[in-house]
Amino acid sequence: MGEQPQPQGWYDADIERIVVSEEQIQTKIDELAKQVAVDYAQHDSVLLVGVLKGAFVFMADFARALGRQTRPVEIEFMAVSSYGARATSSGVVRILKDLDRDIADKHVIVVEDIVDSGLTLSWLLKYLESRSAASVEVVALLRKPDAIKVDVAVKYVGFDIPNEFVVGYGLDFAEHYREMPYIGVLRPSVYSRV
Ligand code: PRP
């Protein structure tokens, strides 16, 4: 069989520029999983805590990559909403969905799609530590160094990207584009459509 053309997604026409390709993402996830597997080799299991909604795609790929590194993973999700944090820098976060169980003495890795201002993560790390996790680290697929407002330790970072609005791979614009397998910048015409 010859090389098949990539199927087109409905979203491709809305994308001005690809920031991180599907192949780059998948290669990076394998690298991150290998690194985590080495760092956590002495632990029986790792508890991944995904931050909804954005992290659901990265969580699915990262968990499977880690499993292939023979690390058993447990999975939890939280959903939080920042109370206008972007406007006020208040960093006040409301829990929309809490952990389903106790995380005391667990080795937790927070799985985030993107660290933007860092406010969500900064709050979340304090919260998880207050729940007596044995350790808490972070894996973030994307980070915007120029948008950081609070210093937050992210041990595992996929890609540092410029401070521009991106969609795809879990990240949305008005709840669309989360299913895109790559990260891209929208065409300006998309914004004038809504
Ligand atoms: C995004 C992202 C992070 C947060 C990062 O979530 O998934 O959780 O923002 O931003 P910060 O570093 O400035 O705090 P969002 O609030 O857009 O919700 P969603 O994941 O449901 O789309």
mmCIF file of N, CA and C and ligand atoms in Angstrom, residues 51-55 80 82 86 112-121 170-172 178, ligand 1:
data_model
loop_
_atom_site.group_PDB
_atom_site.id
_atom_site.type_symbol
_atom_site.label_atom_id
_atom_site.label_comp_id
_atom_site.label_asym_id
_atom_site.label_seq_id
_atom_site.Cartn_x
_atom_site.Cartn_y
_atom_site.Cartn_z
ATOM 1 N N VAL A 51 -6.251 18.165 34.784
ATOM 2 C CA VAL A 51 -7.061 19.349 35.040
ATOM 3 C C VAL A 51 -7.976 19.585 33.842
ATOM 4 N N LEU A 52 -9.254 19.342 34.086
ATOM 5 C CA LEU A 52 -10.245 19.447 33.005
ATOM 6 C C LEU A 52 -10.537 20.916 32.686
ATOM 7 N N LYS A 53 -11.043 21.206 31.485
ATOM 8 C CA LYS A 53 -11.200 20.168 30.482
ATOM 9 C C LYS A 53 -9.948 19.987 29.647
ATOM 10 N N GLY A 54 -9.172 21.044 29.541
ATOM 11 C CA GLY A 54 -8.075 21.091 28.581
ATOM 12 C C GLY A 54 -7.135 19.887 28.560
ATOM 13 N N ALA A 55 -6.927 19.278 29.733
ATOM 14 C CA ALA A 55 -5.888 18.243 29.815
ATOM 15 C C ALA A 55 -6.339 16.859 29.345
ATOM 16 N N VAL A 80 -11.472 22.910 37.631
ATOM 17 C CA VAL A 80 -11.435 24.154 38.399
ATOM 18 C C VAL A 80 -11.800 25.315 37.487
ATOM 19 N N SER A 82 -11.171 29.534 37.248
ATOM 20 C CA SER A 82 -10.526 30.691 37.868
ATOM 21 C C SER A 82 -11.521 31.837 37.878
ATOM 22 N N ARG A 86 -7.913 35.838 35.158
ATOM 23 C CA ARG A 86 -7.160 36.451 34.064
ATOM 24 C C ARG A 86 -7.283 37.972 34.095
ATOM 25 N N GLU A 112 -1.177 18.981 32.984
ATOM 26 C CA GLU A 112 -1.784 20.211 32.465
ATOM 27 C C GLU A 112 -1.509 20.344 30.973
ATOM 28 N N ASP A 113 -2.485 20.842 30.247
ATOM 29 C CA ASP A 113 -2.243 21.121 28.833
ATOM 30 C C ASP A 113 -1.368 22.356 28.678
ATOM 31 N N ILE A 114 -1.661 23.408 29.488
ATOM 32 C CA ILE A 114 -0.891 24.639 29.316
ATOM 33 C C ILE A 114 -0.751 25.394 30.632
ATOM 34 N N VAL A 115 0.437 25.952 30.828
ATOM 35 C CA VAL A 115 0.660 26.883 31.928
ATOM 36 C C VAL A 115 0.783 28.260 31.293
ATOM 37 N N ASP A 116 -0.193 29.097 31.624
ATOM 38 C CA ASP A 116 -0.273 30.425 31.008
ATOM 39 C C ASP A 116 0.237 31.432 32.040
ATOM 40 N N SER A 117 -0.652 31.970 32.865
ATOM 41 C CA SER A 117 -0.204 32.868 33.941
ATOM 42 C C SER A 117 0.417 32.075 35.092
ATOM 43 N N GLY A 118 0.060 30.791 35.189
ATOM 44 C CA GLY A 118 0.544 29.968 36.294
ATOM 45 C C GLY A 118 -0.375 30.016 37.512
ATOM 46 N N LEU A 119 -1.430 30.827 37.448
ATOM 47 C CA LEU A 119 -2.306 31.020 38.621
ATOM 48 C C LEU A 119 -3.055 29.745 38.997
ATOM 49 N N THR A 120 -3.588 29.058 38.000
ATOM 50 C CA THR A 120 -4.332 27.820 38.269
ATOM 51 C C THR A 120 -3.429 26.802 38.958
ATOM 52 N N LEU A 121 -2.272 26.630 38.385
ATOM 53 C CA LEU A 121 -1.342 25.616 38.873
ATOM 54 C C LEU A 121 -0.823 25.952 40.267
ATOM 55 N N GLY A 170 -6.797 19.714 23.063
ATOM 56 C CA GLY A 170 -7.440 19.983 24.346
ATOM 57 C C GLY A 170 -7.782 21.445 24.570
ATOM 58 N N LEU A 171 -7.047 22.325 23.900
ATOM 59 C CA LEU A 171 -7.264 23.766 24.096
ATOM 60 C C LEU A 171 -8.354 24.272 23.159
ATOM 61 N N ASP A 172 -9.228 25.089 23.713
ATOM 62 C CA ASP A 172 -10.392 25.512 22.931
ATOM 63 C C ASP A 172 -10.426 26.996 22.619
ATOM 64 N N ARG A 178 -10.939 21.543 20.468
ATOM 65 C CA ARG A 178 -10.246 20.692 21.428
ATOM 66 C C ARG A 178 -9.794 19.372 20.796
HETATM 67 C C1 PRP B 1 -6.675 26.564 30.910
HETATM 68 C C2 PRP B 1 -5.666 25.437 31.022
HETATM 69 C C3 PRP B 1 -5.148 25.581 32.406
HETATM 70 C C4 PRP B 1 -5.283 27.064 32.685
HETATM 71 C C5 PRP B 1 -3.951 27.700 32.566
HETATM 72 O O1 PRP B 1 -7.900 26.136 31.370
HETATM 73 O O2 PRP B 1 -6.246 24.187 30.796
HETATM 74 O O3 PRP B 1 -5.881 24.832 33.332
HETATM 75 O O4 PRP B 1 -6.158 27.622 31.709
HETATM 76 O O5 PRP B 1 -4.053 29.087 32.728
HETATM 77 P P1 PRP B 1 -3.270 29.875 33.869
HETATM 78 O O6 PRP B 1 -1.868 29.397 33.895
HETATM 79 O O7 PRP B 1 -3.364 31.320 33.391
HETATM 80 O O8 PRP B 1 -3.986 29.701 35.175
HETATM 81 P P2 PRP B 1 -9.259 26.965 31.158
HETATM 82 O O9 PRP B 1 -9.519 27.810 32.382
HETATM 83 O O10 PRP B 1 -9.204 27.683 29.840
HETATM 84 O O11 PRP B 1 -10.372 25.843 31.146
HETATM 85 P P3 PRP B 1 -10.537 24.556 30.174
HETATM 86 O O12 PRP B 1 -9.325 23.680 30.396
HETATM 87 O O13 PRP B 1 -11.794 23.924 30.657
HETATM 88 O O14 PRP B 1 -10.620 25.055 28.754
#
